[in-house]
Short mmCIF file of C-alpha atoms (C1' of nucleotides) in Angstrom, two decimals:
data_model
loop_
_atom_site.label_atom_id
_atom_site.label_comp_id
_atom_site.label_asym_id
_atom_site.label_seq_id
_atom_site.Cartn_x
_atom_site.Cartn_y
_atom_site.Cartn_z
CA UNK A 1 0.07 11.65 5.92
CA UNK A 2 0.05 11.57 2.10
CA UNK A 3 -3.39 11.12 0.75
CA UNK A 4 -3.62 14.79 1.92
CA UNK A 5 -0.62 15.50 -0.40
CA UNK A 6 -2.12 13.38 -3.40
CA UNK A 7 -5.23 15.48 -2.89
CA UNK A 8 -3.48 18.90 -2.79
CA UNK A 9 -1.34 17.97 -5.97
CA UNK A 10 -4.18 16.77 -7.96
CA UNK A 11 -6.33 20.12 -6.75
CA UNK A 12 -3.63 22.44 -7.83
CA UNK A 13 -3.36 20.50 -11.17
CA UNK A 14 -7.28 20.90 -11.71
CA UNK A 15 -9.15 22.82 -8.80
CA UNK A 16 -12.79 20.70 -8.80
CA UNK A 17 -15.51 19.19 -6.59
CA UNK A 18 -14.92 16.38 -4.16
CA UNK A 19 -17.07 13.92 -6.54
CA UNK A 20 -14.81 15.09 -9.35
CA UNK A 21 -11.59 14.26 -7.43
CA UNK A 22 -13.46 10.90 -6.54
CA UNK A 23 -13.55 10.18 -9.79
CA UNK A 24 -10.29 11.07 -10.96
CA UNK A 25 -8.76 9.17 -8.00
CA UNK A 26 -10.86 6.49 -9.19
CA UNK A 27 -9.28 5.94 -12.58
CA UNK A 28 -6.27 7.92 -14.16
CA UNK A 29 -4.93 9.28 -10.95
CA UNK A 30 -6.20 6.38 -9.03
CA UNK A 31 -3.58 4.03 -10.87
CA UNK A 32 -1.00 5.72 -9.34
CA UNK A 33 -2.83 6.44 -6.08
CA UNK A 34 -6.10 4.99 -4.95
CA UNK A 35 -8.52 6.65 -2.70
CA UNK A 36 -12.32 6.11 -2.56
CA UNK A 37 -14.73 8.78 -2.24
CA UNK A 38 -15.21 8.43 1.61
CA UNK A 39 -11.46 9.25 2.23
CA UNK A 40 -11.31 11.99 -0.09
CA UNK A 41 -14.60 13.83 1.77
CA UNK A 42 -13.06 13.18 5.24
CA UNK A 43 -9.64 14.59 3.82
CA UNK A 44 -11.19 17.56 2.08
CA UNK A 45 -13.36 18.44 5.42
CA UNK A 46 -10.27 18.06 7.36
CA UNK A 47 -7.71 20.07 5.15
CA UNK A 48 -10.89 22.70 5.02
CA UNK A 49 -10.76 23.14 8.62
CA UNK A 50 -7.05 23.38 8.84
CA UNK A 51 -7.09 26.62 6.39
CA UNK A 52 -5.27 24.45 3.53
CA UNK A 53 -7.98 24.94 0.97
CA UNK A 54 -11.27 26.87 0.84
CA UNK A 55 -14.62 25.70 -0.53
CA UNK A 56 -17.16 27.61 -2.41
CA UNK A 57 -20.54 26.93 -4.40
CA UNK A 58 -19.80 27.18 -7.96
CA UNK A 59 -21.67 29.42 -10.46
CA UNK A 60 -23.00 26.15 -12.26
CA UNK A 61 -24.18 24.65 -8.99
CA UNK A 62 -27.79 25.41 -9.51
CA UNK A 63 -29.91 23.57 -6.80
CA UNK A 64 -27.47 21.04 -6.32
CA UNK A 65 -24.81 20.71 -3.22
CA UNK A 66 -22.09 20.87 -5.62
CA UNK A 67 -19.15 22.03 -3.70
CA UNK A 68 -15.82 23.34 -5.19
CA UNK A 69 -12.40 23.38 -3.58
CA UNK A 70 -9.32 25.60 -4.29
CA UNK A 71 -5.96 25.41 -2.64
CA UNK A 72 -4.72 28.10 -0.05
CA UNK A 73 -1.74 29.45 0.34
CA UNK A 74 -1.39 27.45 3.73
CA UNK A 75 -1.86 24.46 1.57
CA UNK A 76 1.01 25.22 -0.97
CA UNK A 77 3.32 25.78 1.64
CA UNK A 78 2.46 22.51 3.51
CA UNK A 79 2.70 20.55 -0.27
CA UNK A 80 6.29 22.30 -0.68
CA UNK A 81 7.19 21.22 3.02
CA UNK A 82 6.36 17.90 2.69
CA UNK A 83 8.18 17.28 -0.66
CA UNK A 84 11.42 17.89 1.37
CA UNK A 85 10.41 15.11 4.10
CA UNK A 86 12.57 11.97 3.09
CA UNK A 87 10.32 9.24 2.68
CA UNK A 88 10.99 5.36 2.60
CA UNK A 89 10.40 3.49 -0.92
CA UNK A 90 7.29 1.86 -0.99
CA UNK A 91 7.23 -1.89 -0.41
CA UNK A 92 5.46 -3.80 -3.23
CA UNK A 93 2.48 -5.78 -1.57
CA UNK A 94 1.71 -7.62 -4.80
CA UNK A 95 -0.93 -10.39 -4.31
CA UNK A 96 -0.62 -12.24 -7.11
CA UNK A 97 3.52 -12.50 -5.99
CA UNK A 98 2.03 -13.73 -2.45
CA UNK A 99 -0.03 -16.31 -4.06
CA UNK A 100 2.70 -17.64 -6.31
CA UNK A 101 4.70 -18.26 -3.04
CA UNK A 102 1.72 -19.76 -1.46
CA UNK A 103 1.65 -22.04 -4.35
CA UNK A 104 5.20 -22.78 -4.27
CA UNK A 105 5.14 -23.60 -0.94
CA UNK A 106 1.56 -25.67 -1.07
CA UNK A 107 2.09 -27.29 -3.93
CA UNK A 108 0.39 -26.71 -6.94
CA UNK A 109 -2.82 -25.29 -6.56
CA UNK A 110 -3.45 -23.97 -10.37
CA UNK A 111 -2.82 -20.29 -10.27
CA UNK A 112 -3.20 -19.87 -14.42
CA UNK A 113 -6.72 -18.65 -14.15
CA UNK A 114 -5.91 -15.92 -11.81
CA UNK A 115 -2.66 -15.24 -13.24
CA UNK A 116 -4.34 -14.89 -16.92
CA UNK A 117 -6.84 -12.48 -15.02
CA UNK A 118 -3.85 -10.29 -14.12
CA UNK A 119 -2.55 -10.22 -17.32
CA UNK A 120 -5.74 -9.07 -19.01
CA UNK A 121 -5.95 -6.28 -16.17
CA UNK A 122 -2.31 -5.07 -17.09
CA UNK A 123 -2.78 -4.96 -20.57
CA UNK A 124 -5.93 -2.92 -20.20
CA UNK A 125 -3.87 -0.24 -18.09
CA UNK A 126 -0.98 -0.58 -20.71
CA UNK A 127 -3.62 0.52 -23.63
CA UNK A 128 -5.02 3.44 -21.56
CA UNK A 129 -1.62 4.55 -20.63
CA UNK A 130 -0.67 4.34 -24.15
CA UNK A 131 -3.93 6.61 -25.06
CA UNK A 132 -2.95 9.07 -22.74
CA UNK A 133 0.55 9.71 -24.24
CA UNK A 134 -0.42 9.21 -27.71
CA UNK A 135 -3.16 12.57 -26.58
CA UNK A 136 -0.98 14.67 -24.53
CA UNK A 137 2.10 13.83 -25.50
CA UNK A 138 2.83 13.40 -29.06
CA UNK A 139 5.83 12.47 -30.60
CA UNK A 140 7.64 15.76 -31.43
CA UNK A 141 6.05 18.50 -29.07
CA UNK A 142 7.65 20.66 -27.28
CA UNK A 143 7.28 20.39 -23.71
CA UNK A 144 7.79 22.78 -20.72
CA UNK A 145 9.34 21.55 -17.66
CA UNK A 146 6.11 20.37 -16.02
CA UNK A 147 4.99 18.70 -19.01
CA UNK A 148 8.40 16.86 -19.11
CA UNK A 149 8.12 15.62 -15.81
CA UNK A 150 4.37 14.77 -16.35
CA UNK A 151 5.45 12.37 -19.28
CA UNK A 152 8.24 10.72 -17.76
CA UNK A 153 6.12 10.01 -14.62
CA UNK A 154 3.48 8.60 -17.31
CA UNK A 155 6.35 6.63 -19.05
CA UNK A 156 7.01 4.78 -15.75
CA UNK A 157 3.61 3.53 -15.78
CA UNK A 158 3.64 2.40 -19.09
CA UNK A 159 7.42 0.43 -18.30
CA UNK A 160 5.94 -1.31 -15.11
CA UNK A 161 2.82 -2.42 -17.03
CA UNK A 162 4.90 -3.87 -19.68
CA UNK A 163 7.54 -5.39 -17.12
CA UNK A 164 4.37 -7.02 -15.49
CA UNK A 165 3.07 -8.58 -18.53
CA UNK A 166 6.67 -9.50 -19.70
CA UNK A 167 7.11 -11.13 -15.95
CA UNK A 168 3.33 -12.43 -16.00
CA UNK A 169 3.99 -14.22 -19.16
CA UNK A 170 6.93 -15.88 -18.07
CA UNK A 171 5.52 -17.00 -14.87
CA UNK A 172 2.56 -18.42 -16.97
CA UNK A 173 5.04 -20.39 -18.93
CA UNK A 174 6.61 -21.81 -16.12
CA UNK A 175 3.44 -23.01 -14.42
CA UNK A 176 2.15 -24.58 -17.55
CA UNK A 177 5.46 -26.34 -18.15
CA UNK A 178 5.64 -27.62 -15.01
CA UNK A 179 1.67 -28.71 -14.81
CA UNK A 180 0.95 -31.84 -13.34
CA UNK A 181 -0.49 -34.29 -15.62
CA UNK A 182 -3.82 -35.20 -13.89
CA UNK A 183 -5.27 -31.85 -14.62
CA UNK B 1 -7.27 -9.50 4.52
CA UNK B 2 -4.17 -10.52 3.23
CA UNK B 3 -1.54 -9.87 5.97
CA UNK B 4 -2.89 -13.51 7.47
CA UNK B 5 -1.84 -15.23 4.36
CA UNK B 6 1.57 -13.38 4.13
CA UNK B 7 2.21 -14.72 7.51
CA UNK B 8 0.78 -18.06 6.53
CA UNK B 9 3.11 -18.57 3.65
CA UNK B 10 5.99 -17.22 5.27
CA UNK B 11 5.46 -19.94 8.40
CA UNK B 12 5.31 -22.57 5.84
CA UNK B 13 8.30 -21.64 4.33
CA UNK B 14 10.09 -21.51 7.60
CA UNK B 15 8.03 -22.51 11.13
CA UNK B 16 9.34 -19.95 13.57
CA UNK B 17 8.56 -17.29 16.45
CA UNK B 18 6.68 -13.88 16.28
CA UNK B 19 9.95 -12.46 16.68
CA UNK B 20 11.85 -14.34 13.62
CA UNK B 21 8.89 -13.66 11.84
CA UNK B 22 8.71 -9.94 12.30
CA UNK B 23 12.51 -9.62 11.91
CA UNK B 24 12.16 -11.69 8.49
CA UNK B 25 9.10 -9.13 7.64
CA UNK B 26 11.57 -5.92 8.00
CA UNK B 27 14.06 -7.68 5.78
CA UNK B 28 14.03 -9.60 2.89
CA UNK B 29 10.22 -10.48 2.53
CA UNK B 30 9.40 -7.01 3.71
CA UNK B 31 10.47 -5.81 0.47
CA UNK B 32 7.67 -7.56 -1.19
CA UNK B 33 5.06 -7.27 2.05
CA UNK B 34 5.94 -5.25 5.00
CA UNK B 35 4.59 -5.95 8.40
CA UNK B 36 5.83 -4.41 11.70
CA UNK B 37 6.21 -6.66 14.87
CA UNK B 38 2.75 -5.59 16.55
CA UNK B 39 0.98 -6.36 13.46
CA UNK B 40 2.20 -9.72 13.39
CA UNK B 41 1.75 -10.77 16.85
CA UNK B 42 -1.80 -9.35 16.66
CA UNK B 43 -2.09 -11.74 13.71
CA UNK B 44 -0.40 -14.74 14.90
CA UNK B 45 -3.01 -14.11 18.32
CA UNK B 46 -5.92 -14.40 15.69
CA UNK B 47 -5.16 -17.18 13.73
CA UNK B 48 -4.33 -19.05 17.00
CA UNK B 49 -7.36 -18.16 18.11
CA UNK B 50 -9.24 -19.54 14.68
CA UNK B 51 -7.23 -22.74 14.67
CA UNK B 52 -5.01 -21.72 11.47
CA UNK B 53 -1.85 -22.42 13.60
CA UNK B 54 -0.41 -23.65 16.88
CA UNK B 55 1.95 -22.17 19.01
CA UNK B 56 4.16 -24.41 21.73
CA UNK B 57 7.40 -23.58 23.58
CA UNK B 58 10.33 -25.02 21.40
CA UNK B 59 13.23 -26.99 23.31
CA UNK B 60 15.70 -24.41 22.95
CA UNK B 61 13.54 -21.50 24.70
CA UNK B 62 15.17 -21.95 27.92
CA UNK B 63 13.66 -19.38 30.42
CA UNK B 64 12.53 -17.06 27.75
CA UNK B 65 9.04 -16.15 26.81
CA UNK B 66 9.62 -17.73 23.31
CA UNK B 67 6.78 -19.05 21.19
CA UNK B 68 6.79 -21.41 17.91
CA UNK B 69 4.34 -21.48 15.61
CA UNK B 70 3.18 -23.94 13.02
CA UNK B 71 0.71 -23.73 10.37
CA UNK B 72 -2.00 -26.55 11.13
CA UNK B 73 -4.11 -28.23 8.21
CA UNK B 74 -7.38 -25.13 8.41
CA UNK B 75 -4.53 -22.83 7.68
CA UNK B 76 -3.09 -24.61 4.62
CA UNK B 77 -6.47 -25.12 3.56
CA UNK B 78 -7.48 -21.44 4.24
CA UNK B 79 -4.37 -20.10 2.37
CA UNK B 80 -5.35 -22.36 -0.50
CA UNK B 81 -8.72 -21.29 -0.91
CA UNK B 82 -7.61 -17.49 -1.00
CA UNK B 83 -5.15 -18.04 -3.69
CA UNK B 84 -8.51 -18.31 -6.16
CA UNK B 85 -10.21 -15.59 -5.05
CA UNK B 86 -9.96 -12.96 -7.39
CA UNK B 87 -7.85 -9.74 -6.56
CA UNK B 88 -7.47 -6.14 -7.86
CA UNK B 89 -3.63 -5.59 -9.11
CA UNK B 90 -2.02 -2.93 -6.39
CA UNK B 91 -1.89 0.55 -6.89
CA UNK B 92 1.81 2.10 -6.89
CA UNK B 93 1.05 4.42 -4.03
CA UNK B 94 4.95 5.48 -4.96
CA UNK B 95 5.93 8.99 -2.98
CA UNK B 96 8.56 9.92 -4.97
CA UNK B 97 6.58 10.18 -8.24
CA UNK B 98 4.12 12.08 -6.10
CA UNK B 99 6.24 14.50 -5.06
CA UNK B 100 7.41 15.17 -8.32
CA UNK B 101 3.96 15.62 -9.40
CA UNK B 102 3.91 18.18 -6.73
CA UNK B 103 7.14 19.72 -8.12
CA UNK B 104 5.65 19.77 -11.61
CA UNK B 105 2.51 21.75 -10.21
CA UNK B 106 4.31 24.06 -7.76
CA UNK B 107 7.13 25.14 -9.83
CA UNK B 108 10.68 23.84 -8.90
CA UNK B 109 11.13 22.79 -5.36
CA UNK B 110 14.10 21.08 -5.79
CA UNK B 111 13.79 17.63 -5.66
CA UNK B 112 17.17 16.61 -6.53
CA UNK B 113 18.81 15.43 -2.92
CA UNK B 114 15.37 13.52 -2.30
CA UNK B 115 15.81 11.66 -5.90
CA UNK B 116 19.53 10.89 -4.94
CA UNK B 117 18.42 9.43 -1.63
CA UNK B 118 15.80 7.01 -3.57
CA UNK B 119 18.47 6.23 -6.08
CA UNK B 120 20.86 4.96 -3.01
CA UNK B 121 18.03 3.02 -1.68
CA UNK B 122 17.31 1.17 -4.58
CA UNK B 123 21.03 0.42 -5.47
CA UNK B 124 21.16 -0.94 -2.10
CA UNK B 125 18.34 -3.27 -2.47
CA UNK B 126 19.41 -4.16 -5.95
CA UNK B 127 22.97 -5.31 -4.44
CA UNK B 128 21.11 -7.45 -1.83
CA UNK B 129 18.96 -9.06 -4.36
CA UNK B 130 21.57 -9.75 -6.37
CA UNK B 131 23.41 -11.13 -3.42
CA UNK B 132 20.77 -13.63 -2.79
CA UNK B 133 20.08 -14.70 -6.10
CA UNK B 134 23.87 -15.63 -6.46
CA UNK B 135 23.62 -17.54 -2.98
CA UNK B 136 20.40 -19.49 -3.73
CA UNK B 137 20.09 -19.58 -7.27
CA UNK B 138 24.08 -20.16 -8.83
CA UNK B 139 24.14 -20.64 -12.97
CA UNK B 140 23.23 -23.97 -14.28
CA UNK B 141 21.63 -25.27 -11.14
CA UNK B 142 18.73 -27.71 -11.42
CA UNK B 143 15.77 -26.43 -9.83
CA UNK B 144 12.38 -27.75 -8.49
CA UNK B 145 9.42 -25.87 -9.48
CA UNK B 146 8.94 -24.58 -6.46
CA UNK B 147 12.42 -23.11 -6.46
CA UNK B 148 12.05 -22.02 -10.03
CA UNK B 149 8.75 -20.16 -9.02
CA UNK B 150 10.89 -18.52 -6.12
CA UNK B 151 13.79 -17.62 -8.49
CA UNK B 152 11.31 -15.92 -11.05
CA UNK B 153 10.05 -14.09 -8.06
CA UNK B 154 13.25 -12.66 -7.10
CA UNK B 155 13.98 -11.71 -10.70
CA UNK B 156 10.78 -9.45 -10.53
CA UNK B 157 12.24 -7.93 -7.47
CA UNK B 158 15.79 -7.49 -9.41
CA UNK B 159 14.15 -6.20 -12.67
CA UNK B 160 11.86 -3.60 -10.50
CA UNK B 161 14.92 -2.25 -8.86
CA UNK B 162 16.77 -1.94 -12.24
CA UNK B 163 13.77 -0.18 -13.64
CA UNK B 164 13.39 2.01 -10.43
CA UNK B 165 17.27 2.91 -11.12
CA UNK B 166 16.86 3.66 -14.76
CA UNK B 167 13.79 6.00 -14.25
CA UNK B 168 15.32 7.88 -11.37
CA UNK B 169 18.34 8.27 -13.21
CA UNK B 170 16.29 9.79 -16.11
CA UNK B 171 14.49 11.97 -13.94
CA UNK B 172 17.64 13.42 -12.46
CA UNK B 173 19.05 14.34 -15.52
CA UNK B 174 15.49 16.15 -16.52
CA UNK B 175 15.60 18.06 -13.29
CA UNK B 176 19.20 19.09 -13.43
CA UNK B 177 18.79 20.07 -17.08
CA UNK B 178 15.68 22.29 -16.27
CA UNK B 179 17.21 23.83 -12.92
CA UNK B 180 16.76 27.56 -12.66
CA UNK B 181 19.94 29.34 -12.72
CA UNK B 182 19.21 30.90 -9.42
CA UNK B 183 19.96 28.07 -7.32
"C1'" DT C 1 26.51 -1.37 36.38
"C1'" DG C 2 24.54 -0.22 31.94
"C1'" DC C 3 24.06 -1.60 27.50
"C1'" DT C 4 21.98 -3.69 23.17
"C1'" DC C 5 19.66 -7.14 21.83
"C1'" DC C 6 15.82 -10.80 22.54
"C1'" DA C 7 10.85 -11.89 22.62
"C1'" DT C 8 6.11 -10.70 23.65
"C1'" DG C 9 2.79 -7.74 24.11
"C1'" DT C 10 -1.13 -3.29 25.30
"C1'" DA C 11 -3.12 1.08 24.01
"C1'" DA C 12 -3.92 4.76 21.49
"C1'" DC C 13 -4.49 6.71 17.21
"C1'" DA C 14 -4.65 7.27 12.20
"C1'" DC C 15 -5.73 5.83 7.87
"C1'" DG C 16 -8.34 2.66 4.55
"C1'" DT C 17 -12.77 -0.36 3.47
"C1'" DT C 18 -17.73 -1.45 3.36
"C1'" DA C 19 -22.51 -0.58 3.86
"C1'" DC C 20 -26.17 2.72 4.24
"C1'" DA C 21 -28.45 7.22 3.48
"C1'" DT C 22 -30.03 11.30 1.18
"C1'" DG C 23 -31.68 14.14 -2.54
"C1'" DA C 24 -31.58 16.32 -6.93
"C1'" DT C 25 -31.04 15.75 -11.92
"C1'" DT C 26 -30.76 13.43 -16.52
"C1'" DG C 27 -32.29 10.28 -19.90
"C1'" DC C 28 -35.36 6.82 -21.52
"C1'" DG D 1 -42.22 6.98 -13.83
"C1'" DC D 2 -37.94 4.61 -13.04
"C1'" DA D 3 -33.35 3.73 -13.32
"C1'" DA D 4 -28.62 5.69 -13.14
"C1'" DT D 5 -25.82 9.28 -12.35
"C1'" DC D 6 -24.37 13.53 -9.67
"C1'" DA D 7 -23.00 14.73 -5.17
"C1'" DT D 8 -22.49 14.65 -0.61
"C1'" DG D 9 -22.04 12.54 3.68
"C1'" DT D 10 -22.41 9.19 8.73
"C1'" DA D 11 -21.28 4.94 11.15
"C1'" DA D 12 -19.00 0.86 12.08
"C1'" DC D 13 -15.24 -1.86 11.42
"C1'" DG D 14 -10.51 -3.45 9.89
"C1'" DT D 15 -5.63 -2.90 9.04
"C1'" DG D 16 -1.35 -0.13 9.84
"C1'" DT D 17 1.46 3.07 12.80
"C1'" DT D 18 3.50 5.06 16.78
"C1'" DA D 19 4.60 4.79 21.65
"C1'" DC D 20 5.14 2.73 25.69
"C1'" DA D 21 5.92 -1.48 28.89
"C1'" DT D 22 8.07 -5.92 30.66
"C1'" DG D 23 11.76 -8.83 31.69
"C1'" DG D 24 15.29 -12.01 30.47
"C1'" DA D 25 20.45 -12.98 28.65
"C1'" DG D 26 24.78 -11.56 27.08
"C1'" DC D 27 28.76 -8.61 27.41
"C1'" DA D 28 32.15 -5.26 28.54
#
DNA sequence: TGCTCCATGTAACACGTTACATGATTGC
DNA sequence: GCAATCATGTAACGTGTTACATGGAGCA
């Protein structure tokens, strides 16, 4: 049960509606922790019932069904409690790596196009992360403790994408160099 | 649906029993793609029913219930088909990163012990990967195409663990430097 | 005798995904 | 008027997790 804690964290960073949360989980936050809008609505309903947060109709709602959520003390307490729970490091579950293992064992199945697609996607993400970094953490700016942590988290994402790109290019070189001549 | 393909790949690498598979998914392979024995038995039963693999009682079974699995042509075909299906790159879903975001937004909750635990676990994995590398890919050894791919996959794991350690140490330094004096 | 490991499974439940539904607002 | 976007949800299904069950083999 960690989606709840991801939602709590995200709401504490910026209290908002389920819809807005869902959109954030589909882009910026979503690169670190993905969730669909159905999961988020379900989780919000549960946490509302549990008294971890409260919902209210925001002043700018007009005639829409828009609901706004705010974390309550019980929610903060639960989040703090959870941070001290020991957790296992995640497994990678990387599809492209699994496909390459399949290629190795099946004999050449031509993963070059799929690998290129992945490189392009990682390149795209890297650009986005660097844009966020340039915007939120310009060089020389003094940072609070919280901002310093957030910057280091973003840097983790940047380095991860850089590593993926470097590794993917090496793998691409290997695949092309050992390509059977018939193709 | 990718656990099926992970199992197929693993069985092609070495055809074996459900139990042995489960143990492999709990250690070496498991670092890249984790699964419990219940998942594996369920998946094996499904694939058996689908005609992707066959089960038989191995000669060394004795009086045990041991079953051995071998991938059939239909299974190979399915695996090859799947490798060409476009797939999204995985999201990280990294618990320690989420906890650090929670720390940033809640104010200091003291994640130093949990972070140290993670560093120790990543260090342990790194040692294991390097041992496997030294054993299976000694320097200067000529490699087949399949072995070269497998080596590069292992290197990905090694670099990932190295990056996790380096990042974790930076974060630890930051947390300690900004620790409130009361603690 | 009792303990651990081998070996396979069932059942219940939690979590994630896909498809569908509803209705209001905004922009062309 | 129509399409896209805002905004929230239900339902069905598939995958992953946890708990429990069964029974043989090896060993102290």
